């Protein structure tokens, strides 16, 4: 494997641009090409970052071929096709979250990574928040003992993704609402913190009560809000452990982005609670100190402005590609998250608990 990797990015909205910036900042990657069907956006990004090759059709870019690793930052409905194409061209893929809209779609992507023996990683940048990293270090150090319950939430009072990105509110194009969009990050964060326990069954409920008002304002009378605006789920993991998950784009509550992870263990508890992405002061540990209940406020490095983590996740992806051992990195972790989310939607519509194995039988 070459010591310098040639990277390309497909889909140049906010997410794709974060991948582009991450590759440009890494010492062992160069960006050789970009692709987006919007010629105006494509030309602007090409000029701004001085990228040599730009394509309105990603397939032509893959045929051109001077690429080792590809990022896929397209809308959810357009994750599978470019990912599978790139893997079949022998490239490694870093695809935006969620991996796919359904378990069956995600499985096809994993199978492509497996048959080509390539890395496929899903962009779970939120786990690299400085506050989550502090919690993770404390858990790995044994600070919580055995974690038997976690609660993981990302809630907005009014935060349906904005104008020009109408695909977010179409069930067919996005696969769902805040659960698949924000909830998948919180699911990732919790499973990562809990040490990747085996997930057995889910029970979920979803609501579409407020979303229509917002999309009528955003897109006019004809716009239809097809996805949930709030979802809640109860997830059973191995050994009787449990996880509670919530996500909303619209609920009557305080304004802003509220991200909250709570973990209860037999030696301690941890809470990460942040408003609008700020990490400082976001973490508390609850322990016994000298036989006395104590609350610890660890120092957490500032998160800087905006959504963190793309840089760290991209660096790990590149390390895995350069490492040359791909068997553990062919997208199974991302597939599990998509599988759980898909099962929660099934549970919500059928009104019953769903065992993950049931979806496997349908795929
Ligand atoms: N990890 C994060 O923090 C984060 C944040 C925002 C969005 N996302 C994810 O990133 C993805 C994109 O979200 P966004 O907000 O940037 O969307 P967006 O709609 O703003 O941008 C998507 C871009 O993809 C292009 N595109 C559409 N179909 C394409 C195709 N077939 N080939 C190539 N390009 C195509 C569009 O022209 C557009 O420029 C979604 O899956 C979303 O869930 C992740």
mmCIF file with all atom_site columns, N, CA and C in Angstrom, residues 34-96:
data_model
loop_
_atom_site.group_PDB
_atom_site.id
_atom_site.type_symbol
_atom_site.label_atom_id
_atom_site.label_alt_id
_atom_site.label_comp_id
_atom_site.label_asym_id
_atom_site.label_entity_id
_atom_site.label_seq_id
_atom_site.pdbx_PDB_ins_code
_atom_site.Cartn_x
_atom_site.Cartn_y
_atom_site.Cartn_z
_atom_site.occupancy
_atom_site.B_iso_or_equiv
_atom_site.pdbx_formal_charge
_atom_site.auth_seq_id
_atom_site.auth_comp_id
_atom_site.auth_asym_id
_atom_site.auth_atom_id
_atom_site.pdbx_PDB_model_num
ATOM 1   N N  . UNK A 1 34 ? -13.288 15.184 -6.794  1.00 0.00 ? 34 UNK A N  1
ATOM 2   C CA . UNK A 1 34 ? -14.557 15.362 -6.084  1.00 0.00 ? 34 UNK A CA 1
ATOM 3   C C  . UNK A 1 34 ? -15.699 15.132 -7.075  1.00 0.00 ? 34 UNK A C  1
ATOM 4   N N  . UNK A 1 35 ? -16.888 14.798 -6.528  1.00 0.00 ? 35 UNK A N  1
ATOM 5   C CA . UNK A 1 35 ? -18.048 14.588 -7.403  1.00 0.00 ? 35 UNK A CA 1
ATOM 6   C C  . UNK A 1 35 ? -19.312 15.083 -6.720  1.00 0.00 ? 35 UNK A C  1
ATOM 7   N N  . UNK A 1 36 ? -20.138 15.772 -7.490  1.00 0.00 ? 36 UNK A N  1
ATOM 8   C CA . UNK A 1 36 ? -21.456 16.200 -7.014  1.00 0.00 ? 36 UNK A CA 1
ATOM 9   C C  . UNK A 1 36 ? -22.277 16.565 -8.251  1.00 0.00 ? 36 UNK A C  1
ATOM 10  N N  . UNK A 1 37 ? -23.560 16.156 -8.302  1.00 0.00 ? 37 UNK A N  1
ATOM 11  C CA . UNK A 1 37 ? -24.365 16.468 -9.491  1.00 0.00 ? 37 UNK A CA 1
ATOM 12  C C  . UNK A 1 37 ? -24.664 17.958 -9.662  1.00 0.00 ? 37 UNK A C  1
ATOM 13  N N  . UNK A 1 38 ? -24.452 18.755 -8.616  1.00 0.00 ? 38 UNK A N  1
ATOM 14  C CA . UNK A 1 38 ? -24.723 20.191 -8.709  1.00 0.00 ? 38 UNK A CA 1
ATOM 15  C C  . UNK A 1 38 ? -23.465 20.895 -9.256  1.00 0.00 ? 38 UNK A C  1
ATOM 16  N N  . UNK A 1 39 ? -23.503 21.322 -10.542 1.00 0.00 ? 39 UNK A N  1
ATOM 17  C CA . UNK A 1 39 ? -22.284 21.851 -11.169 1.00 0.00 ? 39 UNK A CA 1
ATOM 18  C C  . UNK A 1 39 ? -21.793 23.149 -10.523 1.00 0.00 ? 39 UNK A C  1
ATOM 19  N N  . UNK A 1 40 ? -22.715 23.938 -10.006 1.00 0.00 ? 40 UNK A N  1
ATOM 20  C CA . UNK A 1 40 ? -22.312 25.228 -9.412  1.00 0.00 ? 40 UNK A CA 1
ATOM 21  C C  . UNK A 1 40 ? -21.533 24.972 -8.117  1.00 0.00 ? 40 UNK A C  1
ATOM 22  N N  . UNK A 1 41 ? -22.107 24.113 -7.278  1.00 0.00 ? 41 UNK A N  1
ATOM 23  C CA . UNK A 1 41 ? -21.430 23.750 -6.018  1.00 0.00 ? 41 UNK A CA 1
ATOM 24  C C  . UNK A 1 41 ? -20.085 23.080 -6.317  1.00 0.00 ? 41 UNK A C  1
ATOM 25  N N  . UNK A 1 42 ? -20.102 22.183 -7.291  1.00 0.00 ? 42 UNK A N  1
ATOM 26  C CA . UNK A 1 42 ? -18.889 21.436 -7.650  1.00 0.00 ? 42 UNK A CA 1
ATOM 27  C C  . UNK A 1 42 ? -17.767 22.402 -8.053  1.00 0.00 ? 42 UNK A C  1
ATOM 28  N N  . UNK A 1 43 ? -18.111 23.368 -8.939  1.00 0.00 ? 43 UNK A N  1
ATOM 29  C CA . UNK A 1 43 ? -17.117 24.325 -9.412  1.00 0.00 ? 43 UNK A CA 1
ATOM 30  C C  . UNK A 1 43 ? -16.587 25.198 -8.279  1.00 0.00 ? 43 UNK A C  1
ATOM 31  N N  . UNK A 1 44 ? -17.494 25.590 -7.403  1.00 0.00 ? 44 UNK A N  1
ATOM 32  C CA . UNK A 1 44 ? -17.077 26.458 -6.284  1.00 0.00 ? 44 UNK A CA 1
ATOM 33  C C  . UNK A 1 44 ? -16.102 25.727 -5.358  1.00 0.00 ? 44 UNK A C  1
ATOM 34  N N  . UNK A 1 45 ? -16.441 24.474 -5.021  1.00 0.00 ? 45 UNK A N  1
ATOM 35  C CA . UNK A 1 45 ? -15.580 23.702 -4.104  1.00 0.00 ? 45 UNK A CA 1
ATOM 36  C C  . UNK A 1 45 ? -14.243 23.385 -4.780  1.00 0.00 ? 45 UNK A C  1
ATOM 37  N N  . UNK A 1 46 ? -14.308 23.058 -6.077  1.00 0.00 ? 46 UNK A N  1
ATOM 38  C CA . UNK A 1 46 ? -13.059 22.737 -6.796  1.00 0.00 ? 46 UNK A CA 1
ATOM 39  C C  . UNK A 1 46 ? -12.102 23.932 -6.737  1.00 0.00 ? 46 UNK A C  1
ATOM 40  N N  . UNK A 1 47 ? -12.666 25.113 -6.982  1.00 0.00 ? 47 UNK A N  1
ATOM 41  C CA . UNK A 1 47 ? -11.829 26.316 -6.997  1.00 0.00 ? 47 UNK A CA 1
ATOM 42  C C  . UNK A 1 47 ? -11.326 26.654 -5.592  1.00 0.00 ? 47 UNK A C  1
ATOM 43  N N  . UNK A 1 48 ? -12.253 26.605 -4.641  1.00 0.00 ? 48 UNK A N  1
ATOM 44  C CA . UNK A 1 48 ? -11.891 26.988 -3.263  1.00 0.00 ? 48 UNK A CA 1
ATOM 45  C C  . UNK A 1 48 ? -10.752 26.121 -2.707  1.00 0.00 ? 48 UNK A C  1
ATOM 46  N N  . UNK A 1 49 ? -10.780 24.813 -3.012  1.00 0.00 ? 49 UNK A N  1
ATOM 47  C CA . UNK A 1 49 ? -9.781  23.920 -2.428  1.00 0.00 ? 49 UNK A CA 1
ATOM 48  C C  . UNK A 1 49 ? -8.701  23.482 -3.427  1.00 0.00 ? 49 UNK A C  1
ATOM 49  N N  . UNK A 1 50 ? -8.786  23.977 -4.649  1.00 0.00 ? 50 UNK A N  1
ATOM 50  C CA . UNK A 1 50 ? -7.769  23.653 -5.649  1.00 0.00 ? 50 UNK A CA 1
ATOM 51  C C  . UNK A 1 50 ? -7.692  22.160 -5.966  1.00 0.00 ? 50 UNK A C  1
ATOM 52  N N  . UNK A 1 51 ? -8.865  21.519 -6.183  1.00 0.00 ? 51 UNK A N  1
ATOM 53  C CA . UNK A 1 51 ? -8.885  20.076 -6.479  1.00 0.00 ? 51 UNK A CA 1
ATOM 54  C C  . UNK A 1 51 ? -8.752  19.879 -8.001  1.00 0.00 ? 51 UNK A C  1
ATOM 55  N N  . UNK A 1 52 ? -7.883  18.959 -8.395  1.00 0.00 ? 52 UNK A N  1
ATOM 56  C CA . UNK A 1 52 ? -7.575  18.797 -9.819  1.00 0.00 ? 52 UNK A CA 1
ATOM 57  C C  . UNK A 1 52 ? -8.768  18.338 -10.661 1.00 0.00 ? 52 UNK A C  1
ATOM 58  N N  . UNK A 1 53 ? -9.442  17.267 -10.216 1.00 0.00 ? 53 UNK A N  1
ATOM 59  C CA . UNK A 1 53 ? -10.499 16.666 -11.029 1.00 0.00 ? 53 UNK A CA 1
ATOM 60  C C  . UNK A 1 53 ? -11.863 16.823 -10.347 1.00 0.00 ? 53 UNK A C  1
ATOM 61  N N  . UNK A 1 54 ? -12.875 17.196 -11.161 1.00 0.00 ? 54 UNK A N  1
ATOM 62  C CA . UNK A 1 54 ? -14.229 17.339 -10.612 1.00 0.00 ? 54 UNK A CA 1
ATOM 63  C C  . UNK A 1 54 ? -15.233 16.714 -11.579 1.00 0.00 ? 54 UNK A C  1
ATOM 64  N N  . UNK A 1 55 ? -16.180 15.962 -11.041 1.00 0.00 ? 55 UNK A N  1
ATOM 65  C CA . UNK A 1 55 ? -17.108 15.193 -11.883 1.00 0.00 ? 55 UNK A CA 1
ATOM 66  C C  . UNK A 1 55 ? -18.549 15.426 -11.406 1.00 0.00 ? 55 UNK A C  1
ATOM 67  N N  . UNK A 1 56 ? -19.471 15.632 -12.357 1.00 0.00 ? 56 UNK A N  1
ATOM 68  C CA . UNK A 1 56 ? -20.880 15.711 -11.960 1.00 0.00 ? 56 UNK A CA 1
ATOM 69  C C  . UNK A 1 56 ? -21.468 14.296 -11.814 1.00 0.00 ? 56 UNK A C  1
ATOM 70  N N  . UNK A 1 57 ? -20.828 13.301 -12.439 1.00 0.00 ? 57 UNK A N  1
ATOM 71  C CA . UNK A 1 57 ? -21.276 11.915 -12.298 1.00 0.00 ? 57 UNK A CA 1
ATOM 72  C C  . UNK A 1 57 ? -20.178 11.121 -11.571 1.00 0.00 ? 57 UNK A C  1
ATOM 73  N N  . UNK A 1 58 ? -20.487 10.654 -10.381 1.00 0.00 ? 58 UNK A N  1
ATOM 74  C CA . UNK A 1 58 ? -19.452 9.969  -9.596  1.00 0.00 ? 58 UNK A CA 1
ATOM 75  C C  . UNK A 1 58 ? -18.929 8.717  -10.304 1.00 0.00 ? 58 UNK A C  1
ATOM 76  N N  . UNK A 1 59 ? -19.777 8.102  -11.168 1.00 0.00 ? 59 UNK A N  1
ATOM 77  C CA . UNK A 1 59 ? -19.356 6.869  -11.846 1.00 0.00 ? 59 UNK A CA 1
ATOM 78  C C  . UNK A 1 59 ? -18.174 7.130  -12.791 1.00 0.00 ? 59 UNK A C  1
ATOM 79  N N  . UNK A 1 60 ? -18.213 8.307  -13.423 1.00 0.00 ? 60 UNK A N  1
ATOM 80  C CA . UNK A 1 60 ? -17.073 8.671  -14.290 1.00 0.00 ? 60 UNK A CA 1
ATOM 81  C C  . UNK A 1 60 ? -15.819 8.851  -13.454 1.00 0.00 ? 60 UNK A C  1
ATOM 82  N N  . UNK A 1 61 ? -15.996 9.377  -12.263 1.00 0.00 ? 61 UNK A N  1
ATOM 83  C CA . UNK A 1 61 ? -14.838 9.572  -11.381 1.00 0.00 ? 61 UNK A CA 1
ATOM 84  C C  . UNK A 1 61 ? -14.229 8.217  -10.984 1.00 0.00 ? 61 UNK A C  1
ATOM 85  N N  . UNK A 1 62 ? -15.097 7.256  -10.664 1.00 0.00 ? 62 UNK A N  1
ATOM 86  C CA . UNK A 1 62 ? -14.582 5.932  -10.276 1.00 0.00 ? 62 UNK A CA 1
ATOM 87  C C  . UNK A 1 62 ? -13.881 5.258  -11.459 1.00 0.00 ? 62 UNK A C  1
ATOM 88  N N  . UNK A 1 63 ? -14.420 5.443  -12.666 1.00 0.00 ? 63 UNK A N  1
ATOM 89  C CA . UNK A 1 63 ? -13.787 4.887  -13.869 1.00 0.00 ? 63 UNK A CA 1
ATOM 90  C C  . UNK A 1 63 ? -12.431 5.533  -14.115 1.00 0.00 ? 63 UNK A C  1
ATOM 91  N N  . UNK A 1 64 ? -12.339 6.831  -13.886 1.00 0.00 ? 64 UNK A N  1
ATOM 92  C CA . UNK A 1 64 ? -11.063 7.562  -14.024 1.00 0.00 ? 64 UNK A CA 1
ATOM 93  C C  . UNK A 1 64 ? -10.014 6.911  -13.126 1.00 0.00 ? 64 UNK A C  1
ATOM 94  N N  . UNK A 1 65 ? -10.402 6.666  -11.877 1.00 0.00 ? 65 UNK A N  1
ATOM 95  C CA . UNK A 1 65 ? -9.708  5.681  -11.069 1.00 0.00 ? 65 UNK A CA 1
ATOM 96  C C  . UNK A 1 65 ? -8.475  6.044  -10.263 1.00 0.00 ? 65 UNK A C  1
ATOM 97  N N  . UNK A 1 66 ? -7.994  7.265  -10.349 1.00 0.00 ? 66 UNK A N  1
ATOM 98  C CA . UNK A 1 66 ? -6.754  7.557  -9.597  1.00 0.00 ? 66 UNK A CA 1
ATOM 99  C C  . UNK A 1 66 ? -7.097  7.884  -8.138  1.00 0.00 ? 66 UNK A C  1
ATOM 100 N N  . UNK A 1 67 ? -7.617  6.886  -7.484  1.00 0.00 ? 67 UNK A N  1
ATOM 101 C CA . UNK A 1 67 ? -8.222  7.045  -6.158  1.00 0.00 ? 67 UNK A CA 1
ATOM 102 C C  . UNK A 1 67 ? -7.975  5.780  -5.331  1.00 0.00 ? 67 UNK A C  1
ATOM 103 N N  . UNK A 1 68 ? -7.602  5.948  -4.057  1.00 0.00 ? 68 UNK A N  1
ATOM 104 C CA . UNK A 1 68 ? -7.473  4.798  -3.148  1.00 0.00 ? 68 UNK A CA 1
ATOM 105 C C  . UNK A 1 68 ? -8.625  4.751  -2.147  1.00 0.00 ? 68 UNK A C  1
ATOM 106 N N  . UNK A 1 69 ? -9.031  5.944  -1.659  1.00 0.00 ? 69 UNK A N  1
ATOM 107 C CA . UNK A 1 69 ? -10.090 5.984  -0.641  1.00 0.00 ? 69 UNK A CA 1
ATOM 108 C C  . UNK A 1 69 ? -11.154 6.992  -1.058  1.00 0.00 ? 69 UNK A C  1
ATOM 109 N N  . UNK A 1 70 ? -12.418 6.646  -0.760  1.00 0.00 ? 70 UNK A N  1
ATOM 110 C CA . UNK A 1 70 ? -13.536 7.494  -1.178  1.00 0.00 ? 70 UNK A CA 1
ATOM 111 C C  . UNK A 1 70 ? -14.418 7.811  0.022   1.00 0.00 ? 70 UNK A C  1
ATOM 112 N N  . UNK A 1 71 ? -14.801 9.069  0.162   1.00 0.00 ? 71 UNK A N  1
ATOM 113 C CA . UNK A 1 71 ? -15.822 9.426  1.141   1.00 0.00 ? 71 UNK A CA 1
ATOM 114 C C  . UNK A 1 71 ? -17.153 9.603  0.437   1.00 0.00 ? 71 UNK A C  1
ATOM 115 N N  . UNK A 1 72 ? -18.207 9.109  1.068   1.00 0.00 ? 72 UNK A N  1
ATOM 116 C CA . UNK A 1 72 ? -19.556 9.256  0.515   1.00 0.00 ? 72 UNK A CA 1
ATOM 117 C C  . UNK A 1 72 ? -20.356 10.144 1.469   1.00 0.00 ? 72 UNK A C  1
ATOM 118 N N  . UNK A 1 73 ? -20.641 11.369 1.018   1.00 0.00 ? 73 UNK A N  1
ATOM 119 C CA . UNK A 1 73 ? -21.359 12.347 1.854   1.00 0.00 ? 73 UNK A CA 1
ATOM 120 C C  . UNK A 1 73 ? -22.674 12.749 1.230   1.00 0.00 ? 73 UNK A C  1
ATOM 121 N N  . UNK A 1 74 ? -23.273 11.827 0.490   1.00 0.00 ? 74 UNK A N  1
ATOM 122 C CA . UNK A 1 74 ? -24.544 12.080 -0.201  1.00 0.00 ? 74 UNK A CA 1
ATOM 123 C C  . UNK A 1 74 ? -25.721 11.911 0.768   1.00 0.00 ? 74 UNK A C  1
ATOM 124 N N  . UNK A 1 75 ? -26.928 12.332 0.359   1.00 0.00 ? 75 UNK A N  1
ATOM 125 C CA . UNK A 1 75 ? -28.112 12.057 1.191   1.00 0.00 ? 75 UNK A CA 1
ATOM 126 C C  . UNK A 1 75 ? -28.288 10.562 1.430   1.00 0.00 ? 75 UNK A C  1
ATOM 127 N N  . UNK A 1 76 ? -29.044 10.205 2.464   1.00 0.00 ? 76 UNK A N  1
ATOM 128 C CA . UNK A 1 76 ? -29.144 8.792  2.864   1.00 0.00 ? 76 UNK A CA 1
ATOM 129 C C  . UNK A 1 76 ? -29.549 7.848  1.728   1.00 0.00 ? 76 UNK A C  1
ATOM 130 N N  . UNK A 1 77 ? -30.456 8.306  0.839   1.00 0.00 ? 77 UNK A N  1
ATOM 131 C CA . UNK A 1 77 ? -30.922 7.415  -0.232  1.00 0.00 ? 77 UNK A CA 1
ATOM 132 C C  . UNK A 1 77 ? -29.803 7.124  -1.234  1.00 0.00 ? 77 UNK A C  1
ATOM 133 N N  . UNK A 1 78 ? -28.750 7.943  -1.218  1.00 0.00 ? 78 UNK A N  1
ATOM 134 C CA . UNK A 1 78 ? -27.654 7.768  -2.183  1.00 0.00 ? 78 UNK A CA 1
ATOM 135 C C  . UNK A 1 78 ? -26.355 7.339  -1.500  1.00 0.00 ? 78 UNK A C  1
ATOM 136 N N  . UNK A 1 79 ? -26.463 6.610  -0.372  1.00 0.00 ? 79 UNK A N  1
ATOM 137 C CA . UNK A 1 79 ? -25.253 6.065  0.259   1.00 0.00 ? 79 UNK A CA 1
ATOM 138 C C  . UNK A 1 79 ? -24.845 4.744  -0.398  1.00 0.00 ? 79 UNK A C  1
ATOM 139 N N  . UNK A 1 80 ? -25.829 3.860  -0.611  1.00 0.00 ? 80 UNK A N  1
ATOM 140 C CA . UNK A 1 80 ? -25.509 2.479  -0.992  1.00 0.00 ? 80 UNK A CA 1
ATOM 141 C C  . UNK A 1 80 ? -24.851 2.380  -2.366  1.00 0.00 ? 80 UNK A C  1
ATOM 142 N N  . UNK A 1 81 ? -25.448 3.035  -3.355  1.00 0.00 ? 81 UNK A N  1
ATOM 143 C CA . UNK A 1 81 ? -24.972 2.838  -4.727  1.00 0.00 ? 81 UNK A CA 1
ATOM 144 C C  . UNK A 1 81 ? -23.513 3.287  -4.914  1.00 0.00 ? 81 UNK A C  1
ATOM 145 N N  . UNK A 1 82 ? -23.156 4.541  -4.571  1.00 0.00 ? 82 UNK A N  1
ATOM 146 C CA . UNK A 1 82 ? -21.745 4.927  -4.743  1.00 0.00 ? 82 UNK A CA 1
ATOM 147 C C  . UNK A 1 82 ? -20.796 4.132  -3.854  1.00 0.00 ? 82 UNK A C  1
ATOM 148 N N  . UNK A 1 83 ? -21.251 3.745  -2.669  1.00 0.00 ? 83 UNK A N  1
ATOM 149 C CA . UNK A 1 83 ? -20.385 2.965  -1.772  1.00 0.00 ? 83 UNK A CA 1
ATOM 150 C C  . UNK A 1 83 ? -20.064 1.605  -2.392  1.00 0.00 ? 83 UNK A C  1
ATOM 151 N N  . UNK A 1 84 ? -21.098 0.908  -2.861  1.00 0.00 ? 84 UNK A N  1
ATOM 152 C CA . UNK A 1 84 ? -20.889 -0.424 -3.449  1.00 0.00 ? 84 UNK A CA 1
ATOM 153 C C  . UNK A 1 84 ? -20.044 -0.302 -4.725  1.00 0.00 ? 84 UNK A C  1
ATOM 154 N N  . UNK A 1 85 ? -20.340 0.721  -5.541  1.00 0.00 ? 85 UNK A N  1
ATOM 155 C CA . UNK A 1 85 ? -19.547 0.933  -6.776  1.00 0.00 ? 85 UNK A CA 1
ATOM 156 C C  . UNK A 1 85 ? -18.076 1.155  -6.442  1.00 0.00 ? 85 UNK A C  1
ATOM 157 N N  . UNK A 1 86 ? -17.821 1.998  -5.449  1.00 0.00 ? 86 UNK A N  1
ATOM 158 C CA . UNK A 1 86 ? -16.422 2.312  -5.096  1.00 0.00 ? 86 UNK A CA 1
ATOM 159 C C  . UNK A 1 86 ? -15.718 1.065  -4.561  1.00 0.00 ? 86 UNK A C  1
ATOM 160 N N  . UNK A 1 87 ? -16.412 0.297  -3.732  1.00 0.00 ? 87 UNK A N  1
ATOM 161 C CA . UNK A 1 87 ? -15.810 -0.942 -3.201  1.00 0.00 ? 87 UNK A CA 1
ATOM 162 C C  . UNK A 1 87 ? -15.518 -1.912 -4.343  1.00 0.00 ? 87 UNK A C  1
ATOM 163 N N  . UNK A 1 88 ? -16.448 -2.000 -5.299  1.00 0.00 ? 88 UNK A N  1
ATOM 164 C CA . UNK A 1 88 ? -16.244 -2.907 -6.436  1.00 0.00 ? 88 UNK A CA 1
ATOM 165 C C  . UNK A 1 88 ? -15.123 -2.416 -7.367  1.00 0.00 ? 88 UNK A C  1
ATOM 166 N N  . UNK A 1 89 ? -14.760 -1.140 -7.245  1.00 0.00 ? 89 UNK A N  1
ATOM 167 C CA . UNK A 1 89 ? -13.585 -0.624 -7.974  1.00 0.00 ? 89 UNK A CA 1
ATOM 168 C C  . UNK A 1 89 ? -12.305 -0.796 -7.146  1.00 0.00 ? 89 UNK A C  1
ATOM 169 N N  . UNK A 1 90 ? -12.413 -1.487 -6.002  1.00 0.00 ? 90 UNK A N  1
ATOM 170 C CA . UNK A 1 90 ? -11.230 -1.773 -5.182  1.00 0.00 ? 90 UNK A CA 1
ATOM 171 C C  . UNK A 1 90 ? -10.835 -0.638 -4.258  1.00 0.00 ? 90 UNK A C  1
ATOM 172 N N  . UNK A 1 91 ? -11.726 0.339  -4.078  1.00 0.00 ? 91 UNK A N  1
ATOM 173 C CA . UNK A 1 91 ? -11.406 1.467  -3.194  1.00 0.00 ? 91 UNK A CA 1
ATOM 174 C C  . UNK A 1 91 ? -11.971 1.205  -1.792  1.00 0.00 ? 91 UNK A C  1
ATOM 175 N N  . UNK A 1 92 ? -11.399 1.883  -0.788  1.00 0.00 ? 92 UNK A N  1
ATOM 176 C CA . UNK A 1 92 ? -11.906 1.821  0.575   1.00 0.00 ? 92 UNK A CA 1
ATOM 177 C C  . UNK A 1 92 ? -12.882 2.990  0.761   1.00 0.00 ? 92 UNK A C  1
ATOM 178 N N  . UNK A 1 93 ? -13.915 2.789  1.600   1.00 0.00 ? 93 UNK A N  1
ATOM 179 C CA . UNK A 1 93 ? -14.972 3.804  1.688   1.00 0.00 ? 93 UNK A CA 1
ATOM 180 C C  . UNK A 1 93 ? -15.243 4.257  3.123   1.00 0.00 ? 93 UNK A C  1
ATOM 181 N N  . UNK A 1 94 ? -15.316 5.558  3.286   1.00 0.00 ? 94 UNK A N  1
ATOM 182 C CA . UNK A 1 94 ? -15.785 6.182  4.528   1.00 0.00 ? 94 UNK A CA 1
ATOM 183 C C  . UNK A 1 94 ? -17.131 6.817  4.194   1.00 0.00 ? 94 UNK A C  1
ATOM 184 N N  . UNK A 1 95 ? -18.204 6.245  4.734   1.00 0.00 ? 95 UNK A N  1
ATOM 185 C CA . UNK A 1 95 ? -19.546 6.704  4.358   1.00 0.00 ? 95 UNK A CA 1
ATOM 186 C C  . UNK A 1 95 ? -20.201 7.412  5.545   1.00 0.00 ? 95 UNK A C  1
ATOM 187 N N  . UNK A 1 96 ? -20.951 8.468  5.210   1.00 0.00 ? 96 UNK A N  1
ATOM 188 C CA . UNK A 1 96 ? -21.629 9.214  6.284   1.00 0.00 ? 96 UNK A CA 1
ATOM 189 C C  . UNK A 1 96 ? -22.666 8.353  7.007   1.00 0.00 ? 96 UNK A C  1
#
